[in-house]
Short mmCIF file of C-alpha atoms in Angstrom, two decimals:
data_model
loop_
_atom_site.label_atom_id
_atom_site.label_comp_id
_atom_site.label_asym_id
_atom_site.label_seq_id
_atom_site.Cartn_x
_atom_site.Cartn_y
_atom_site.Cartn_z
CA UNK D 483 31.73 -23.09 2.81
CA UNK D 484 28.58 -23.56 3.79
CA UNK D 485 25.93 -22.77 0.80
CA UNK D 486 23.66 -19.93 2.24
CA UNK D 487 19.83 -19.04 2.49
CA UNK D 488 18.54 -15.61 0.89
CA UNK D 489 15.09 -14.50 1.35
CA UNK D 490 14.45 -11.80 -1.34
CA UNK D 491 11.29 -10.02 -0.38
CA UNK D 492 11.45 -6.05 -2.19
CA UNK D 493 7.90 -4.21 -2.27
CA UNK D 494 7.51 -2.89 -6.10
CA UNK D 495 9.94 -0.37 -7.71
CA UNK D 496 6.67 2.03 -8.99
CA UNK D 497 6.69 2.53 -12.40
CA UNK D 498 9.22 0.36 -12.91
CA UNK D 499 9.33 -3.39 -11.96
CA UNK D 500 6.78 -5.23 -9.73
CA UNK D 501 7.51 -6.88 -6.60
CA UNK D 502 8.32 -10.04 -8.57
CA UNK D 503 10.36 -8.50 -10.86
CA UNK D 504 12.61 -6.93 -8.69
CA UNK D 505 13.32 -10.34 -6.75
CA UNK D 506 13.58 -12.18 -10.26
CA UNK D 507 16.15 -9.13 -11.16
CA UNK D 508 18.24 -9.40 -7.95
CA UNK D 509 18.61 -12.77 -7.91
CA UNK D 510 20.30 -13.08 -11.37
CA UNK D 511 22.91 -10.68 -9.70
CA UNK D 512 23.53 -13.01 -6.44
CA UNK D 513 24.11 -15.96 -8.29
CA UNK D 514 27.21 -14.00 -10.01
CA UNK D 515 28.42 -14.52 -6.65
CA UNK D 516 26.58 -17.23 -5.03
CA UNK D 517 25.53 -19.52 -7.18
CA UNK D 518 24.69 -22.28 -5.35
CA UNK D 519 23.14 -20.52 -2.75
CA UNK D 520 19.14 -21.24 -1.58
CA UNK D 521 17.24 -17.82 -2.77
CA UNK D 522 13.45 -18.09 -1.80
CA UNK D 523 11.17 -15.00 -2.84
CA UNK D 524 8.25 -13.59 -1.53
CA UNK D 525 6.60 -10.23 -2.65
CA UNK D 526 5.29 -8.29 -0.50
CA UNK D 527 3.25 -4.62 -0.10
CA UNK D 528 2.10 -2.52 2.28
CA UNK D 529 -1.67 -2.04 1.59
CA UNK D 530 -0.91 0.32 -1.77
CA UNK D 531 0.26 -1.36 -5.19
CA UNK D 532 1.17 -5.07 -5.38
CA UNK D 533 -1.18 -6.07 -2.18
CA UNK D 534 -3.64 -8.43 -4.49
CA UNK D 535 -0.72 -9.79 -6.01
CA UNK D 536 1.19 -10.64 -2.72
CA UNK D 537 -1.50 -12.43 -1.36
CA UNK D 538 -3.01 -14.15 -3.49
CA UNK D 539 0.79 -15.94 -4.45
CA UNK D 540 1.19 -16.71 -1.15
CA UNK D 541 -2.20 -18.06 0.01
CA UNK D 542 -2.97 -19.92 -3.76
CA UNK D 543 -5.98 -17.61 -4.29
CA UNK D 544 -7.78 -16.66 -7.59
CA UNK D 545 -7.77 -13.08 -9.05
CA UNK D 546 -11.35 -11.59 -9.92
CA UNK D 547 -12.04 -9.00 -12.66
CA UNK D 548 -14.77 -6.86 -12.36
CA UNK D 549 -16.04 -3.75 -14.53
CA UNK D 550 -17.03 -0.56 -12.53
CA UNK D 551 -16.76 3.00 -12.25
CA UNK D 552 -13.71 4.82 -12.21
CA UNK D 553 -12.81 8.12 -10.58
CA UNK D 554 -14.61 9.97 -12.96
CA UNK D 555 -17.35 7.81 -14.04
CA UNK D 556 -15.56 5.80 -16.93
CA UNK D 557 -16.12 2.31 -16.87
CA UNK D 558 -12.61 0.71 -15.76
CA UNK D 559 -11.86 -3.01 -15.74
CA UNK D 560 -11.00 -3.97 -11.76
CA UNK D 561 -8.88 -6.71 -10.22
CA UNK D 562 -9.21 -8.01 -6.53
CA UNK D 563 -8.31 -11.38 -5.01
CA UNK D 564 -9.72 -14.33 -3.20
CA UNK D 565 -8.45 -16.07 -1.00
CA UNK D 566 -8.96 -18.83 2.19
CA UNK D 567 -12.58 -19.78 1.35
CA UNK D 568 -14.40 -16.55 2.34
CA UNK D 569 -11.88 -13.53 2.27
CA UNK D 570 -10.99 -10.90 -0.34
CA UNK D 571 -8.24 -8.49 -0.68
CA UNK D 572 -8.90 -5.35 -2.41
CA UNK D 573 -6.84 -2.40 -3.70
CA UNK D 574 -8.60 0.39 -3.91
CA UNK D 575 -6.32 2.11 -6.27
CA UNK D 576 -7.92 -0.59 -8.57
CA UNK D 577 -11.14 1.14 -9.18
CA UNK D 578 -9.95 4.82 -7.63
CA UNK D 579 -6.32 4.86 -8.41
CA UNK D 580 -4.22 8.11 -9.14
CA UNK D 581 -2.97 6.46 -12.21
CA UNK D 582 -6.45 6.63 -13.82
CA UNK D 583 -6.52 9.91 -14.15
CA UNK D 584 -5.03 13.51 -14.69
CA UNK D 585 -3.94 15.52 -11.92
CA UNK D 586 -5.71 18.69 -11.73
CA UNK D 587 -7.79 21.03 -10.10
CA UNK D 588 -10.99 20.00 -11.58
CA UNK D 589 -10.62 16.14 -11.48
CA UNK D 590 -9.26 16.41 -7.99
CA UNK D 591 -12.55 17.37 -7.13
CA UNK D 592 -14.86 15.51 -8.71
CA UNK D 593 -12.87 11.96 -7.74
CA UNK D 594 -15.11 9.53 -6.44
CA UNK D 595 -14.69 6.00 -4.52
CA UNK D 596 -17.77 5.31 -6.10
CA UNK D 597 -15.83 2.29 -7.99
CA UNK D 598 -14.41 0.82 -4.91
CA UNK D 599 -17.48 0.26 -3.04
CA UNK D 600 -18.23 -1.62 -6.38
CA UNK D 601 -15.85 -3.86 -5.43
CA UNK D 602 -16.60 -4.52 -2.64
CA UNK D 603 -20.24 -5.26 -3.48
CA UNK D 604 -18.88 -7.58 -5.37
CA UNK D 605 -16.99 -9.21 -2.98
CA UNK D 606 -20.65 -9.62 -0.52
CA UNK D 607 -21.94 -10.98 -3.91
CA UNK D 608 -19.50 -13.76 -4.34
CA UNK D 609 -20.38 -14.55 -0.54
CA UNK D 610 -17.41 -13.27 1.17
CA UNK D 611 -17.90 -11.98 4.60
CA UNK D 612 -13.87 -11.26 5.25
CA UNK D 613 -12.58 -8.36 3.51
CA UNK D 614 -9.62 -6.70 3.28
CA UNK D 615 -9.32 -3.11 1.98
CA UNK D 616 -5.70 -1.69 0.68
CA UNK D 617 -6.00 2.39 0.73
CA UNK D 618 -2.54 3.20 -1.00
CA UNK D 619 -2.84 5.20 -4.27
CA UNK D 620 -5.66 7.19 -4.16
CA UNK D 621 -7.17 9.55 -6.81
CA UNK D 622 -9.45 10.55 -4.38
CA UNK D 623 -10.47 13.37 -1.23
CA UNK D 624 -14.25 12.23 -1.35
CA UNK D 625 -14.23 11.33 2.45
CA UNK D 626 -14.95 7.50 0.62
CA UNK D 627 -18.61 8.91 0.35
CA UNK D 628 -18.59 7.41 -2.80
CA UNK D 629 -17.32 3.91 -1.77
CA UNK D 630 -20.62 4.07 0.82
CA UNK D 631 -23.03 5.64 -1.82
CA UNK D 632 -22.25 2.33 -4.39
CA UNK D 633 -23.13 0.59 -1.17
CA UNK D 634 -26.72 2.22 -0.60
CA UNK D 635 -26.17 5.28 0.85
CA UNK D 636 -27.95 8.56 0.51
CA UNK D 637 -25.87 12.08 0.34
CA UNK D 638 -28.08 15.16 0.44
CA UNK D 639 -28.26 18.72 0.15
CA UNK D 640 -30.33 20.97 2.39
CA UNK D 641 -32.79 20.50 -0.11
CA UNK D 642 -32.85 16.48 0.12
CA UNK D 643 -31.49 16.33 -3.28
CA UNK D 644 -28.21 13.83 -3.69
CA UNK D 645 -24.98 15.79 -3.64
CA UNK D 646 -22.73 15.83 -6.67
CA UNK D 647 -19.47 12.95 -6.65
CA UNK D 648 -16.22 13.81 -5.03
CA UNK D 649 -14.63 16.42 -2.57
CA UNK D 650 -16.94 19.30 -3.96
CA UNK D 651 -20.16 17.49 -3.35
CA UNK D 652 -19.50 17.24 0.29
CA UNK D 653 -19.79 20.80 0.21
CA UNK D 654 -23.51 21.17 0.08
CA UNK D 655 -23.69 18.02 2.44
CA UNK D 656 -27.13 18.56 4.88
CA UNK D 657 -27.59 14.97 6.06
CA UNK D 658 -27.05 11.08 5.26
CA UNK D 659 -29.64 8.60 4.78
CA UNK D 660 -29.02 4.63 5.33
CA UNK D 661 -32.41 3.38 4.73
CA UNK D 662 -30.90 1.99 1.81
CA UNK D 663 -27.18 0.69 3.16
CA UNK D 664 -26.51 -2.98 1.93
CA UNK D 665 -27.19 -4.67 5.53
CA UNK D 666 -24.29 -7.38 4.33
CA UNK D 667 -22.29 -4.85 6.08
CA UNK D 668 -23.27 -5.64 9.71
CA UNK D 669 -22.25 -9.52 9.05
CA UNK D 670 -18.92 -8.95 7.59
CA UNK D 671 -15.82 -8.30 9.15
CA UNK D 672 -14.40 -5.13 6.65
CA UNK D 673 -10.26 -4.32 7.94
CA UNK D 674 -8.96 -1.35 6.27
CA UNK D 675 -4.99 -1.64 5.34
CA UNK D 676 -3.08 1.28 5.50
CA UNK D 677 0.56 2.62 6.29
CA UNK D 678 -0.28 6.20 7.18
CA UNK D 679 -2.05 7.36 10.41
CA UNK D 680 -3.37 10.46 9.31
CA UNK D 681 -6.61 11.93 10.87
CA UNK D 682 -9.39 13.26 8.19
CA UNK D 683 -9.21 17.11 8.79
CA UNK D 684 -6.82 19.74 10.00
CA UNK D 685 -2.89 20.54 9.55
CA UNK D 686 -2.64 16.27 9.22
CA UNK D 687 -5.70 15.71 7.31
CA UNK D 688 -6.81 13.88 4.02
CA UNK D 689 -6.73 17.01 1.94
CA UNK D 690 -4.40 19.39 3.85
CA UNK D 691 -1.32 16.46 3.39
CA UNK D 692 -2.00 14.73 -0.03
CA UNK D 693 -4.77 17.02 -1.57
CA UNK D 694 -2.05 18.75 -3.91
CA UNK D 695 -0.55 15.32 -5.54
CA UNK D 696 -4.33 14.89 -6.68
CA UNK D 697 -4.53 18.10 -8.21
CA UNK D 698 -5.76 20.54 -5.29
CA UNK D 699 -4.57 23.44 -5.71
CA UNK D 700 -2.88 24.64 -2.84
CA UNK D 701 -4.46 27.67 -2.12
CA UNK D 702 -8.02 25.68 -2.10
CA UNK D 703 -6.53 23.51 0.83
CA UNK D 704 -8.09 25.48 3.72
CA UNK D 705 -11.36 25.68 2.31
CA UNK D 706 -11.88 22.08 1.35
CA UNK D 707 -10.67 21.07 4.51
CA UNK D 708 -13.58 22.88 5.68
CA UNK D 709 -15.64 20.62 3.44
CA UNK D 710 -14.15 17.80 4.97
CA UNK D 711 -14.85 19.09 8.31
CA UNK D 712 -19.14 19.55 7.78
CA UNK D 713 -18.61 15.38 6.55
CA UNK D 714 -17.29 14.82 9.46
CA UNK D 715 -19.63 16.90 11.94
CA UNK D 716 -22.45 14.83 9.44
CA UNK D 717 -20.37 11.57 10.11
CA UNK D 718 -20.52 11.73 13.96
CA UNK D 719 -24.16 13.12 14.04
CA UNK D 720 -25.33 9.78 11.92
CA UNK D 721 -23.30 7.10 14.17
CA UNK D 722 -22.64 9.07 17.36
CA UNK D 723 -18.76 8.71 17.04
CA UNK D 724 -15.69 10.69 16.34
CA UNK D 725 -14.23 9.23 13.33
CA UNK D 726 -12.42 12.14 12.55
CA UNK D 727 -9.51 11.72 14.82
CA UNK D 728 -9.71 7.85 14.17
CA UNK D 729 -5.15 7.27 12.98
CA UNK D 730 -5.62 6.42 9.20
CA UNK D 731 -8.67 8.00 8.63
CA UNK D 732 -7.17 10.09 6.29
CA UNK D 733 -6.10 7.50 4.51
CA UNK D 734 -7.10 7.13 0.77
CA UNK D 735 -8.66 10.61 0.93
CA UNK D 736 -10.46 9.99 3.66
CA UNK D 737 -12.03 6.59 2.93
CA UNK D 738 -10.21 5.43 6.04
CA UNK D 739 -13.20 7.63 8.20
CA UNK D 740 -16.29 6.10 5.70
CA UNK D 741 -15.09 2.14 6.02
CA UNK D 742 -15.03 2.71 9.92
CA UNK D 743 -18.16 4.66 9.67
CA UNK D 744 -20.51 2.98 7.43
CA UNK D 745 -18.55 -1.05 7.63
CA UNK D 746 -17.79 -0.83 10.72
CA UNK D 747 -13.94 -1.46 9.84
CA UNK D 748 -11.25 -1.38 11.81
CA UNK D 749 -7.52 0.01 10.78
CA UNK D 750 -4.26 -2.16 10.84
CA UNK D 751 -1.12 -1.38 9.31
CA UNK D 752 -0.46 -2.53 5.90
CA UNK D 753 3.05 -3.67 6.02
CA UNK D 754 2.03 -6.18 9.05
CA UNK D 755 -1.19 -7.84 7.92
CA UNK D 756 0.65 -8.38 4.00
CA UNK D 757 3.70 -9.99 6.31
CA UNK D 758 1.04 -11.92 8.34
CA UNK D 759 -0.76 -13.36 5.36
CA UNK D 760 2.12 -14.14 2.95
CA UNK D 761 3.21 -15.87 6.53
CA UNK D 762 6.96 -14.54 6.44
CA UNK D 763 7.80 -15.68 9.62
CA UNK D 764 8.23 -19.08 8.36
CA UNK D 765 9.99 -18.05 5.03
CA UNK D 766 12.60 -16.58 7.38
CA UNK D 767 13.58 -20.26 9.11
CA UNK D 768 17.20 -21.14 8.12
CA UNK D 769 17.65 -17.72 6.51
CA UNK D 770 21.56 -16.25 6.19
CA UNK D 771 20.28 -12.81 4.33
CA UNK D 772 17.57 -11.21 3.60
CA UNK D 773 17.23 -8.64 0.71
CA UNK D 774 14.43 -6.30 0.68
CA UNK D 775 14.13 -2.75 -0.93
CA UNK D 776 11.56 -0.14 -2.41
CA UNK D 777 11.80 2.29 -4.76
CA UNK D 778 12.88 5.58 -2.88
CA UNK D 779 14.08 4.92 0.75
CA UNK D 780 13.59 8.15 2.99
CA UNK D 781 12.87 8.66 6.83
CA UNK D 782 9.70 8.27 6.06
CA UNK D 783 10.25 4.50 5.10
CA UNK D 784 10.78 3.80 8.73
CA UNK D 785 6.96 4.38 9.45
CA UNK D 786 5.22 1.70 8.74
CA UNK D 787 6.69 1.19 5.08
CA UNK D 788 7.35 -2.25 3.63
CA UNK D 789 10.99 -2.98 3.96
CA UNK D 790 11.80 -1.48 7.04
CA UNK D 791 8.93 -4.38 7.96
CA UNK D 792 10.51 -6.92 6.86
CA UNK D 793 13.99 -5.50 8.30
CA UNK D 794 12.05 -5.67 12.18
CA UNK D 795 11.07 -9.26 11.47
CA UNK D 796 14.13 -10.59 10.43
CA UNK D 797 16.15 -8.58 13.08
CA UNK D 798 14.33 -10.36 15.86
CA UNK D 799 15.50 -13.28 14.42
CA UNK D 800 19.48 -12.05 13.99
CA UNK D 801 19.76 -11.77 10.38
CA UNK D 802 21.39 -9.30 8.55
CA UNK D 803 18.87 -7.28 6.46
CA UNK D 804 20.07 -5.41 2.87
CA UNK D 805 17.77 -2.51 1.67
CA UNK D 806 18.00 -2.17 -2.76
CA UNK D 807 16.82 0.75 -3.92
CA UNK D 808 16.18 2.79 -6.74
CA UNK D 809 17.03 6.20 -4.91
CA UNK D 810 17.75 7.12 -0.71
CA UNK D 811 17.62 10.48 0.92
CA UNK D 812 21.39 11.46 2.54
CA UNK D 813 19.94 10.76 5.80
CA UNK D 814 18.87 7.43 6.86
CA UNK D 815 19.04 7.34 9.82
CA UNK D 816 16.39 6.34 11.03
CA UNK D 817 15.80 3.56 8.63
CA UNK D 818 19.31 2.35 10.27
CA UNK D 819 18.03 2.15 13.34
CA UNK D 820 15.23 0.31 12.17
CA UNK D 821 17.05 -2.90 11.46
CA UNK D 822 18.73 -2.38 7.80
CA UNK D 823 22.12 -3.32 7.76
CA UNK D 824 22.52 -1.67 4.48
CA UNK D 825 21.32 0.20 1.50
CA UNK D 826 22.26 -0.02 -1.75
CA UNK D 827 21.17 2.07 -4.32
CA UNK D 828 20.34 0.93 -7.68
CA UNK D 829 22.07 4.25 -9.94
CA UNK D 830 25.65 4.03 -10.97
CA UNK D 831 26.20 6.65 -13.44
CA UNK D 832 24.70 9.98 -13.49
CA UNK D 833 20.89 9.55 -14.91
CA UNK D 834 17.60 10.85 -15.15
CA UNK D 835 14.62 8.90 -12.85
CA UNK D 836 12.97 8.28 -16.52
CA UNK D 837 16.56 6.20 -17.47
CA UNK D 838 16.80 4.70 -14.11
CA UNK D 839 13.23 3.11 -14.69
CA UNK D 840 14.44 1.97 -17.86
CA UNK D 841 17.59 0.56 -16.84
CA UNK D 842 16.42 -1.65 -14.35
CA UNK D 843 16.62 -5.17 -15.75
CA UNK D 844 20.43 -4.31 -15.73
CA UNK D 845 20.62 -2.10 -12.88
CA UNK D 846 19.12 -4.13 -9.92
CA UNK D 847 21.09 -7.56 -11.10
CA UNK D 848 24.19 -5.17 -9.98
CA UNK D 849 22.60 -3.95 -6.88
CA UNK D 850 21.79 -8.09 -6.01
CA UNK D 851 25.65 -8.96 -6.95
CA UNK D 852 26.66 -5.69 -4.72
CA UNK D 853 24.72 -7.48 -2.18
CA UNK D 854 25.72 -10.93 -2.43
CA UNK D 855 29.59 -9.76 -2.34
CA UNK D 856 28.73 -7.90 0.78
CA UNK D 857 27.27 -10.46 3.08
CA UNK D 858 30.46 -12.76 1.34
CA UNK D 859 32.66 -10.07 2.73
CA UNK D 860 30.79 -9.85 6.19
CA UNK D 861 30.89 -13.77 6.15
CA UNK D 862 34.40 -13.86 5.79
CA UNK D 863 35.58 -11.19 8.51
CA UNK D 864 33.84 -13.33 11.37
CA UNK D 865 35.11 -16.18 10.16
CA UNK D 866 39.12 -14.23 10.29
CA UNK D 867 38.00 -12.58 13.09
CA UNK D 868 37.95 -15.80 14.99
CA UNK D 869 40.50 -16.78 17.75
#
């Protein structure tokens, strides 16, 4: 029998197991099966959590630490990569992450970008003029006026006093001032990485859609929208452009709108530039299988989320695509149709999502052997199946 080629490539399991980890994990289970087979791993993100990480494996790039501000002014020790002589990748989750801080009403709007315009100061520092900007895991709905007031930007009030940080400061917004804007910015090339298309404002927007995981409290929703929309009235009067309706604005509480506003940026998808750089295309040559997964797979995985990515990729190619995950909505339909053969869920015994996290260095060795006999079973139907 011919010894086969497995490409693991599994964004992160959140809270759980990094992208590494989960193809480390998965692979002890395949070679219950396979053991001789060729497994290659890659990780791989989609512009939120492990994006730094994925690249800077793949492209032999150096990791950067950095102290700066974080959502609420507490110094906070930040990571971003390096990479190809003159390009960073940053997460802004990093500096202005959800994980760095409590979820309620007051923080929610106070949360400032402030730290990731830090970063990439930094970056325009160190010389680079190629930069990269993940916007998954925000803490923040500041419109990324913070991000552009750590790069020389002036907020004011009526009054020409400077706003206060966050969503509520936008509130007493009169006008912008860019006397002071790091002109860096109109030299480097700034993309923003993102897997949502969300506008800034209305039924769609920043604060309307993922203001209430930061802490908003639903019933403030319609009013700070209406924050958001005097930013963006301010926004187009400043550079004479709509950035409101711009698909990812919304993004990363509406940092999407600042980086095209005050860098210039422009918005790709997360899941393809990550599969560009880490250069997956040529990982897939000679591949049998390839094993992907994420933590939760839903219908919304088949917009723009990492595995269903990777799934299209491979597909084009012919191979048969297996989906490991720690939990899947009844319906996946969608995700089906995407190019994922299969999904296999991680849980097999009634648990809680606190024990599932726990379990995993047993749990997704299973889910790789489960796997591993199922592309052994597929493999040995076409070869019965022949006349």
């Amino acid at each position: 029998m011919h010894e086969p080629s497995i490409l693991i490539a599994s964004d992160s399991f959140k809270g759980s197991a990094s992208s590494f980890r989960v193809a480390e994990l998965i692979e002890r289970g395949i070679r219950r099966v396979l053991p001789r087979a060729c497994v290659k791993r890659l990780a791989i993100a989609d512009g939120g959590e492990g994006t730094v990480d994925a690249v800077i494996a793949a492209r032999s790039g150096e990791i950067r630490e950095v102290d700066v501000l974080g959502p609420l002014g507490d110094p906070v020790r930040a990571r971003y990569g390096l990479f190809d002589r003159g390009c960073a990748i940053i997460e802004m989750a990093e500096a202005a992450g959800i994980t760095l801080m409590e979820q309620n009403r007051a923080n929610a709007l106070l949360a400032s970008s402030y730290g990731t315009g830090q970063l990439i100061g930094d970056a325009l520092d160190a010389g680079v003029r190629h930069i990269y900007v993940g916007l998954g895991g925000s803490a923040t709905s500041d419109g990324g006026c913070g991000m552009a007031k750590a790069l020389g930007a002036r907020f004011l009030n009526a009054s020409g006093e400077d706003v206060g940080p966050g969503l509520a400061g936008l509130r007493d917004l009169a006008r912008i001032d860019l006397a002071g804007l790091d002109p860096r910015l109109a030299d480097a090339e700034i993309v923003a990485i993102t897997d949502v298309t969300n506008p800034l404002t209305g039924p769609s927007g920043a604060v309307t859609i993922y203001g209430p995981q930061k802490g908003i409290d639903v019933r403030d929703v319609g009013v700070a929208d209406s924050w958001m929309r005097s930013y963006a009235r301010v926004l187009e009067a400043v550079y004479r452009r709509d950035v409101d309706t711009v698909p990812g604005a919304g993004a990363a509480g509406g940092l999407g709108a600042a980086l095209t506003a005050f860098c210039g940026a422009r918005i790709e998808r997360g899941i393809e530039f990550v599969l560009d750089a880490i250069h997956i295309d040529e990982a897939l040559d000679g591949v049998d299988l390839v094993i992907t997964g994420e933590g939760h797979m839903d219908a919304q995985s088949a917009f723009g989320k990492a595995p269903v990515g990777v799934a299209r990729r491979a597909k084009a190619r012919g191979i048969p695509v297996v989906a490991v995950v720690g939990g899947r909505a009844e319906d996946l339909g969608e995700v089906y149709e995407s190019g994922i053969d299969l999904v296999i869920p991680t849980v097999i015994r009634p648990s809680t999502l606190e024990e599932c996290m726990e379990d995993a260095v047993t749990l997704l060795p299973i889910a790789g052997e489960s796997a591993a006999r199922a592309f052994f079973l597929g493999t040995r139907a076409r070869r019965v199946s022949r006349p």
